[in-house]
Short mmCIF file of C-alpha atoms and ligand atoms in Angstrom, two decimals:
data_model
loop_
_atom_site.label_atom_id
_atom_site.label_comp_id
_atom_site.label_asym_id
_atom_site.label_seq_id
_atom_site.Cartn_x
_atom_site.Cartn_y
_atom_site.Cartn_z
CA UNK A 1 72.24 59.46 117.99
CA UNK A 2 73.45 59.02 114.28
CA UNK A 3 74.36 62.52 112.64
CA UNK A 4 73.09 62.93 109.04
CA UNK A 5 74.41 65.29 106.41
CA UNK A 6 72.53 66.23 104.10
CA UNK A 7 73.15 69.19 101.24
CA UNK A 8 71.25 72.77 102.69
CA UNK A 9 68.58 72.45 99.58
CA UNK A 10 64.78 73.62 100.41
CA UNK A 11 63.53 70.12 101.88
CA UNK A 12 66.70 70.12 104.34
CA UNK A 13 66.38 73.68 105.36
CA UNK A 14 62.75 72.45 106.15
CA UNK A 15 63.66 69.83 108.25
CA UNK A 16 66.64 71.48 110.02
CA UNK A 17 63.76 73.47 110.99
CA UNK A 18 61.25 71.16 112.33
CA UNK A 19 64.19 69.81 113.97
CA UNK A 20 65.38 73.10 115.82
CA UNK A 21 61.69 73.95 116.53
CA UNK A 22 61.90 70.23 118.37
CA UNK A 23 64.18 71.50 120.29
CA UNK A 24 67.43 69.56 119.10
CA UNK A 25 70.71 70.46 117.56
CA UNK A 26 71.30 71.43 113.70
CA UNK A 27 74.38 72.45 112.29
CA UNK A 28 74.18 74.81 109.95
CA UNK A 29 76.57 76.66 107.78
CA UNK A 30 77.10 80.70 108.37
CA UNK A 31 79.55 83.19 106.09
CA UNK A 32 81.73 82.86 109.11
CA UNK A 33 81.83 79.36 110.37
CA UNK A 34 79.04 76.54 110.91
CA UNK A 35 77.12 76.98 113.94
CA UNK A 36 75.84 74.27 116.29
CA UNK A 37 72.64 75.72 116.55
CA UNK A 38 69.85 75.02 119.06
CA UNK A 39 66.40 77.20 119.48
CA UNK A 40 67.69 79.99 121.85
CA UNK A 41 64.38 80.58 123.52
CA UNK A 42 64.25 76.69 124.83
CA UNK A 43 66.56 76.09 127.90
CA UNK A 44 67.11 72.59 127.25
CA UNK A 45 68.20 72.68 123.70
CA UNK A 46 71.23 75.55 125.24
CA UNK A 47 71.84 73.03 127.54
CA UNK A 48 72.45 70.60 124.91
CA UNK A 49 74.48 72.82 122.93
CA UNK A 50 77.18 73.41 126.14
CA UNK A 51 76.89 69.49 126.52
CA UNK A 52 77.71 68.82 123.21
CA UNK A 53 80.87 70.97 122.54
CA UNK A 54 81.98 70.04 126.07
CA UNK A 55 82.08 73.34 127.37
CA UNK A 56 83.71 74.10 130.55
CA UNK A 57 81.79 76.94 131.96
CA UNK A 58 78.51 78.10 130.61
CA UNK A 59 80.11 80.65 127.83
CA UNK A 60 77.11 83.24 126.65
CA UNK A 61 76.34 82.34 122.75
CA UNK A 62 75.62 84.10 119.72
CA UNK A 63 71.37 84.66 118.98
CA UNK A 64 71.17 84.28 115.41
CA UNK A 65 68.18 85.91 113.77
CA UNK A 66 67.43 87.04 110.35
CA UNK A 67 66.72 91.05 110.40
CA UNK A 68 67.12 94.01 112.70
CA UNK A 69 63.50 94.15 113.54
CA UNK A 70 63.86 90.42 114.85
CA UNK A 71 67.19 91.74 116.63
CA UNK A 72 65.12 94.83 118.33
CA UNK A 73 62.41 92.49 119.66
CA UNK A 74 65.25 91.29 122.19
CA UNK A 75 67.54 93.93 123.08
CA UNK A 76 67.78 97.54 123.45
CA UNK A 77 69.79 99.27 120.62
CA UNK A 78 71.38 102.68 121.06
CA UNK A 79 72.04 104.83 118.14
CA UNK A 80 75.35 103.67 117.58
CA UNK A 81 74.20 100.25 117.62
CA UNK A 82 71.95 100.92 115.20
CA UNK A 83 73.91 102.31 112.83
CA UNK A 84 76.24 99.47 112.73
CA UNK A 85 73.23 97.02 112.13
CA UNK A 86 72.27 99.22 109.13
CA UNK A 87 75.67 99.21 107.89
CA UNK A 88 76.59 95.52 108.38
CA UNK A 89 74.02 93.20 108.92
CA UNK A 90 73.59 91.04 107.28
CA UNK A 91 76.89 90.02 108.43
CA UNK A 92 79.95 89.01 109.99
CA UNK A 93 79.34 91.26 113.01
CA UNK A 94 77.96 90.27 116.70
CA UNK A 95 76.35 93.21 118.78
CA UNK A 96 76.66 92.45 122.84
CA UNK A 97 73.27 94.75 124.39
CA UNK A 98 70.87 95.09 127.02
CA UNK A 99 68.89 92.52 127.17
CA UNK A 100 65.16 93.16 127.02
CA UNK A 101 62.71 92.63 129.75
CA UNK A 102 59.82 90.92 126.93
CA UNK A 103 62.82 89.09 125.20
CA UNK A 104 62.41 84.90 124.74
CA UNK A 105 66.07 84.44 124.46
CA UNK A 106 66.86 81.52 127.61
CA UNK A 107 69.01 83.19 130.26
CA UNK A 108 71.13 80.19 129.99
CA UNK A 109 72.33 81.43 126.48
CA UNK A 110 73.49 85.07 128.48
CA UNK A 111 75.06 83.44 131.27
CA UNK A 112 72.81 84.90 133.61
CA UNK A 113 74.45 88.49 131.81
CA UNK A 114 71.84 91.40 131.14
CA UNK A 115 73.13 91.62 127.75
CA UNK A 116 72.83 89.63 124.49
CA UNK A 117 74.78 88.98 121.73
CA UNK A 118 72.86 89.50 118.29
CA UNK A 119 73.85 88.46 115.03
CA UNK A 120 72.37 89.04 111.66
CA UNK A 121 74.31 86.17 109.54
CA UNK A 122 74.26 86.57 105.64
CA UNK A 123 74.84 83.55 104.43
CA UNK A 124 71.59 82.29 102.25
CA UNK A 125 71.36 78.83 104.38
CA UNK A 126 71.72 80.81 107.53
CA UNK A 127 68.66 83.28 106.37
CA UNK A 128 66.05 80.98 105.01
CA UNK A 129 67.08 78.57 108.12
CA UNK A 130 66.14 81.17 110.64
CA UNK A 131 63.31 82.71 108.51
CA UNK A 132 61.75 79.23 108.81
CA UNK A 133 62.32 78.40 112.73
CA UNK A 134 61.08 81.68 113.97
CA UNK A 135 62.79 81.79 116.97
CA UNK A 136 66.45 83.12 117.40
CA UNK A 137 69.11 80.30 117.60
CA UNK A 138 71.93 80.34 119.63
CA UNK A 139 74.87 78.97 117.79
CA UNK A 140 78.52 78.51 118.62
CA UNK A 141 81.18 77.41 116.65
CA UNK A 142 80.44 73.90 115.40
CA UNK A 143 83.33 72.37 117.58
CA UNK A 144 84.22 70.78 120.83
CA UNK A 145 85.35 73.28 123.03
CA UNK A 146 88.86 73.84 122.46
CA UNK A 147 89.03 72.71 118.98
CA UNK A 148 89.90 74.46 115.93
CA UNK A 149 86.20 76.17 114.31
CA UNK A 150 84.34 73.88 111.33
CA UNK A 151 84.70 75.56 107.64
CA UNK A 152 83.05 73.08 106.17
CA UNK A 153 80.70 69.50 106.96
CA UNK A 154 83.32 67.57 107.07
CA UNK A 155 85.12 69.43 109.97
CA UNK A 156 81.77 69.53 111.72
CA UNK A 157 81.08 65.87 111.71
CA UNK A 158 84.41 64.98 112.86
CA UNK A 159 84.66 66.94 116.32
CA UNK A 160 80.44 66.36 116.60
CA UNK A 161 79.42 62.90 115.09
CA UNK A 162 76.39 61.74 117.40
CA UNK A 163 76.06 64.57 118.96
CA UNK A 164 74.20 66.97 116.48
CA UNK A 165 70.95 65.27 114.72
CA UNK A 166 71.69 66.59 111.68
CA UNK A 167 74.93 68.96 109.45
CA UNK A 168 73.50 71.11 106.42
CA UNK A 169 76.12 71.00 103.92
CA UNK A 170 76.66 74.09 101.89
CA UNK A 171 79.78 73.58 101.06
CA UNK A 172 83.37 75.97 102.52
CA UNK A 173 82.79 79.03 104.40
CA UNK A 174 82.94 81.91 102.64
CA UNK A 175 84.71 84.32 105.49
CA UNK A 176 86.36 81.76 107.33
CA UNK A 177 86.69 83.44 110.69
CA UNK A 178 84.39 83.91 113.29
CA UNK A 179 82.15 87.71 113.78
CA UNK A 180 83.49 90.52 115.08
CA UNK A 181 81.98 91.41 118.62
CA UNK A 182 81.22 94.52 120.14
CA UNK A 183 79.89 95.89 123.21
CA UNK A 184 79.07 99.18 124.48
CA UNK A 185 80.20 101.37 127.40
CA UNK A 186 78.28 102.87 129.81
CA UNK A 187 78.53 105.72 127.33
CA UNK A 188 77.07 103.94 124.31
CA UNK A 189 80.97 104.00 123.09
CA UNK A 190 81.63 100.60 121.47
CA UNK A 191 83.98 98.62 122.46
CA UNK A 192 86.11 95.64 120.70
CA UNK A 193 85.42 92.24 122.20
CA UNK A 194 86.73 89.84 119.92
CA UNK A 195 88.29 90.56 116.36
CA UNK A 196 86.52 89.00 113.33
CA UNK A 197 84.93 89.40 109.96
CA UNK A 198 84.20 93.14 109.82
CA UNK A 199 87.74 94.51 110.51
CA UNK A 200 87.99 97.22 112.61
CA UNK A 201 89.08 99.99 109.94
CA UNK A 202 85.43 99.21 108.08
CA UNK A 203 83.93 99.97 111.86
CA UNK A 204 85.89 102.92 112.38
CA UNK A 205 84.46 104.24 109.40
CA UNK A 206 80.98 104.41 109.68
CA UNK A 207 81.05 105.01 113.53
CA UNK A 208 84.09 106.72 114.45
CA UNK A 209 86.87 105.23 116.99
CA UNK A 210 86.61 102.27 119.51
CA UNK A 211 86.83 102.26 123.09
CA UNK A 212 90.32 101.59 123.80
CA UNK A 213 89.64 97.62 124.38
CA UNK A 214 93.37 95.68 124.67
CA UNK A 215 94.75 95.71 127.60
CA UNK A 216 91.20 94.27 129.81
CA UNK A 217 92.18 92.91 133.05
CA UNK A 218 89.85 89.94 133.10
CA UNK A 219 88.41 88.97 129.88
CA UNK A 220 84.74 90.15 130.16
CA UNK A 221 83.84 87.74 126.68
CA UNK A 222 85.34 84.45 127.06
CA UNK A 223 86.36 84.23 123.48
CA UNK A 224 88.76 86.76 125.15
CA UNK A 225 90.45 83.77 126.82
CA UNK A 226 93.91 83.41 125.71
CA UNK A 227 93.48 79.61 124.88
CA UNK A 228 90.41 79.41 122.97
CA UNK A 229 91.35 77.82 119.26
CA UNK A 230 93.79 74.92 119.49
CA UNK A 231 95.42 72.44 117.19
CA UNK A 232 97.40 69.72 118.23
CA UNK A 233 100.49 70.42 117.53
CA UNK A 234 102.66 73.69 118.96
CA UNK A 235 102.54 77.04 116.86
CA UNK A 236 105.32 78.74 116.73
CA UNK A 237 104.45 82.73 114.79
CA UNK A 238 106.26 85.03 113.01
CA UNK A 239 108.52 82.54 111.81
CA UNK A 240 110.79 83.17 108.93
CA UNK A 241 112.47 79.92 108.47
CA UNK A 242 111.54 76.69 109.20
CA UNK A 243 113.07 73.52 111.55
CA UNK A 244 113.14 70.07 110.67
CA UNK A 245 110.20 68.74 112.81
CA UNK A 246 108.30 71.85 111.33
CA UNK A 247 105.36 72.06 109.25
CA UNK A 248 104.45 75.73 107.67
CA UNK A 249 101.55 77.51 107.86
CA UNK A 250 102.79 80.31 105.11
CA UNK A 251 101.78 83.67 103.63
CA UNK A 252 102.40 85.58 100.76
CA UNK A 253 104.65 85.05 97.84
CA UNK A 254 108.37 84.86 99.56
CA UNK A 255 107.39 81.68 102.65
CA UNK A 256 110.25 79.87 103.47
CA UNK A 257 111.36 76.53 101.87
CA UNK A 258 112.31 73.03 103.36
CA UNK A 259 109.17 72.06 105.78
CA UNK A 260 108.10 68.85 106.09
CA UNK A 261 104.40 70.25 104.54
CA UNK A 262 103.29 73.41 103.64
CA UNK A 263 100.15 75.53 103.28
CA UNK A 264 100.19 78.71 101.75
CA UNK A 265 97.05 80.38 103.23
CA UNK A 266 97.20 82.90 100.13
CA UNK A 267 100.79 83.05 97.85
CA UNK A 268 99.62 86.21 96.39
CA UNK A 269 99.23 88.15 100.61
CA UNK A 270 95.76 88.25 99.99
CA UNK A 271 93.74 88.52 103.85
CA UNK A 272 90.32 87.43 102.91
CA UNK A 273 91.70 84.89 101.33
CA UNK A 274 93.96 83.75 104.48
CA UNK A 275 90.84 83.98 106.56
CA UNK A 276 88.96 81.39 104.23
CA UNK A 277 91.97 79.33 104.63
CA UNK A 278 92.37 79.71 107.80
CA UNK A 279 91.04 77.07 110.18
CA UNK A 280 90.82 74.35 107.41
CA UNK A 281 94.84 74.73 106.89
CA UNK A 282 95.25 74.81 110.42
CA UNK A 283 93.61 71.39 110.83
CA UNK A 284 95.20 70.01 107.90
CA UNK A 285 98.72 70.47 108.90
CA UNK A 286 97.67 69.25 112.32
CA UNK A 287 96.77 66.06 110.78
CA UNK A 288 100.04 65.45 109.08
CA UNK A 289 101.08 64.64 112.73
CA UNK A 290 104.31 67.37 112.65
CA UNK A 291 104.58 68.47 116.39
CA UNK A 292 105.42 71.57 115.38
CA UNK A 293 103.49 74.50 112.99
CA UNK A 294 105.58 77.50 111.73
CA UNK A 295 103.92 80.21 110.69
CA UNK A 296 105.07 82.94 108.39
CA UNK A 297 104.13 86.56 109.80
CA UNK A 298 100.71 87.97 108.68
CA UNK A 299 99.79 91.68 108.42
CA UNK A 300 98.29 92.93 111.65
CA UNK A 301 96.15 94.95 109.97
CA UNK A 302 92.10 94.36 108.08
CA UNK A 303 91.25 90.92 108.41
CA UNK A 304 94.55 90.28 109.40
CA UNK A 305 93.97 91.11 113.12
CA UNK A 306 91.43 88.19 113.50
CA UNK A 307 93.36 85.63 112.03
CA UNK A 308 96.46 87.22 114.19
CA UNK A 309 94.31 86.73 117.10
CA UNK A 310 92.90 83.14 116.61
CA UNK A 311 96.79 82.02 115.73
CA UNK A 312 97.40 83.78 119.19
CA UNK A 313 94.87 81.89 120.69
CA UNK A 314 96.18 78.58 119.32
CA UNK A 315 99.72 79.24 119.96
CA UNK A 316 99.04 80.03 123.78
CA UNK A 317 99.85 77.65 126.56
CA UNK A 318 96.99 75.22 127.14
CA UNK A 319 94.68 76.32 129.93
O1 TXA B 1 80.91 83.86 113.58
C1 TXA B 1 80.38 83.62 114.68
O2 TXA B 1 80.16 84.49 115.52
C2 TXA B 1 79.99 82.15 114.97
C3 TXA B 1 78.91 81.76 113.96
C4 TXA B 1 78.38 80.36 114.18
O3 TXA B 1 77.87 82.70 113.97
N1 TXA B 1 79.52 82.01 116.33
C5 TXA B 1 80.35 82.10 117.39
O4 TXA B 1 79.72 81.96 118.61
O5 TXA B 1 81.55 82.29 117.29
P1 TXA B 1 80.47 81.68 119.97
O6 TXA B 1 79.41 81.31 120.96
O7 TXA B 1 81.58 80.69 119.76
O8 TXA B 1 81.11 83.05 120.36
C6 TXA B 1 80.43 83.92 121.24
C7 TXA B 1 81.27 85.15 121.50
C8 TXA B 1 82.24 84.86 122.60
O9 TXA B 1 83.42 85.64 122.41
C9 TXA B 1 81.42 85.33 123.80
O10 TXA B 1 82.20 85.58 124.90
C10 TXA B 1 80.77 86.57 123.23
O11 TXA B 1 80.43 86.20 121.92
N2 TXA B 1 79.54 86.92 123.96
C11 TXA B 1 78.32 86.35 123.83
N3 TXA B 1 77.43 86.93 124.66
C12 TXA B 1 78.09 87.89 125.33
C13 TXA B 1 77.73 88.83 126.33
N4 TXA B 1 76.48 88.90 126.81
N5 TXA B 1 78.68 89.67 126.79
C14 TXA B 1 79.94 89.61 126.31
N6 TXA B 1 80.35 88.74 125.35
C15 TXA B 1 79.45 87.89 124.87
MG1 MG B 2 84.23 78.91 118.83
#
């Protein structure tokens, strides 16, 4: 199959459509990442999607749909739920809940799970995309399984060529690290899953505190696993000076001097700008072929706890 890209204007959203509604693979750009999207109600298009990424175990995906009323037609919200759907959807923000008995959403995409995981993106593309297909698409991370998440078309067709009919290109994503994800106790309680776009502190706030979710004995979300986002090269964190065979991955206005190459995912210690930068800096250093990646310590706090936790992820020992 030859990939196309084409730029996300009105008669490409159209046919990224027609395309999904067929029943095969679109990437499409989110405020996140892209997605490698297939119709979520169609079993063999999900199957696709784990075939395409490579995916070792069938991993429950993301339902992308364009409004809460489309997100209550497959699962069951409870208050709390609700009120974080008012409060951030459109959004960077996944909600894990019971499935629904009338929902269309392939058990394939749950894993066999009684839940689902909803997601309201807000990126324009995103919204007139799914406004168009009708149907909620399930979309991962535009990657092969293992790889570092696409920020832009470029990164997409690289890990994907010939295996996604076609990449709408709208250019760098704007948030640059995955949604947040949260489930919900048997009390309604939420509960962290994975660390993302809306930072905890901005959930705190307009639903009071989290479960406690660290220390889980088994991860019950895969994108718990501790190997999840990997470069080539080793990552070495909280580094304050640099080797020879290093490259740097740096922060703020006082990184070290003397790598071999150096990104500075924001000089001035700005987070949302590190989390743009993220993934694309990660890759580029990566491709300067250094075996090694320092990088400089990042606040553990806002945004900075998902980009703490994908650099965790990609400095782990390969599963
Ligand atoms: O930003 C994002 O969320 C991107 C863009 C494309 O929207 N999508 C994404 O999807 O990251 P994916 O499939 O790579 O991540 C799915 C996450 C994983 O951590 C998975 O374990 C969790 O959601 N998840 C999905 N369904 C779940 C369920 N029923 N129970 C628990 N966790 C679930
Ligand atoms: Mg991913």
């Amino acid at each position: 199959m030859e990939t196309r890209v084409r730029p996300a204007d009105e008669a490409a959203i159209e046919e990224a459509a027609a395309l999904l509604r067929a029943g095969a693979l679109v990437a499409f750009p989110t405020e996140t990442v892209y997605g490698l999207g297939g119709d979520a109600t169609n079993d063999r298009a999900v199957a696709e999607i784990f075939a395409a990424k490579g995916r070792p175990s069938f991993n429950p995906l993301i339902s992308h749909v364009p409004d809460q009323a489309a997100a209550e037609a497959e699962a069951a919200f409870n208050p709390t739920a609700r009120a974080l759907a008012a409060r951030f959807w459109p959004g960077p923000l996944t909600l894990v809940l019971p499935r629904r008995a009338e929902s269309r959403i392939s058990l394939l995409a749950c894993a066999g799970l009684p839940t689902v995981a909803l997601r309201v993106p807000r990126h324009p593309v995103a919204q007139r995309l799914l406004r168009r297909v009708g149907r909620p698409v399930a979309a991962p991370s535009a990657n092969p399984s293992g790889a570092v998440s696409p920020t832009t078309a470029a990164h997409v067709r690289e890990g994907l060529n010939g295996r996604v009919a076609l990449i709408l290109d709208a250019g760098p994503c704007p948030v640059g690290v995955e949604s947040s994800v949260l489930g919900f106790d048997a009390a309604d309680r939420p509960r962290l899953l994975r660390p993302g776009g809306v930072t905890v502190e901005e959930i705190e706030a307009a639903v009071g505190p989290l479960a406690a979710s660290g220390e889980l004995e088994r991860p019950e979300s895969p994108g718990q696993l501790a190997s999840h986002y990997a470069p080539r090269a080793a990552l070495r964190l909280d580094a304050t000076a640099v080797e020879a065979d290093e490259a740097l991955l740096a922060f703020g206005p006082d990184a070290p001097t003397g790598a071999r190459a150096v990104l500075n995912l924001s000089p001035t210690g700005d987070l949302t700008e590190a989390a743009a930068n993220l993934f694309a800096y990660l890759r580029a250093l990566d491709a300067t072929g250094a075996p090694r990646i320092a990088v400089s310590p990042i606040p553990k706090a806002g945004l900075g706890r998902a980009i703490n936790d994908r650099l965790r992820r990609a400095a782990a020992p390969r599963a």
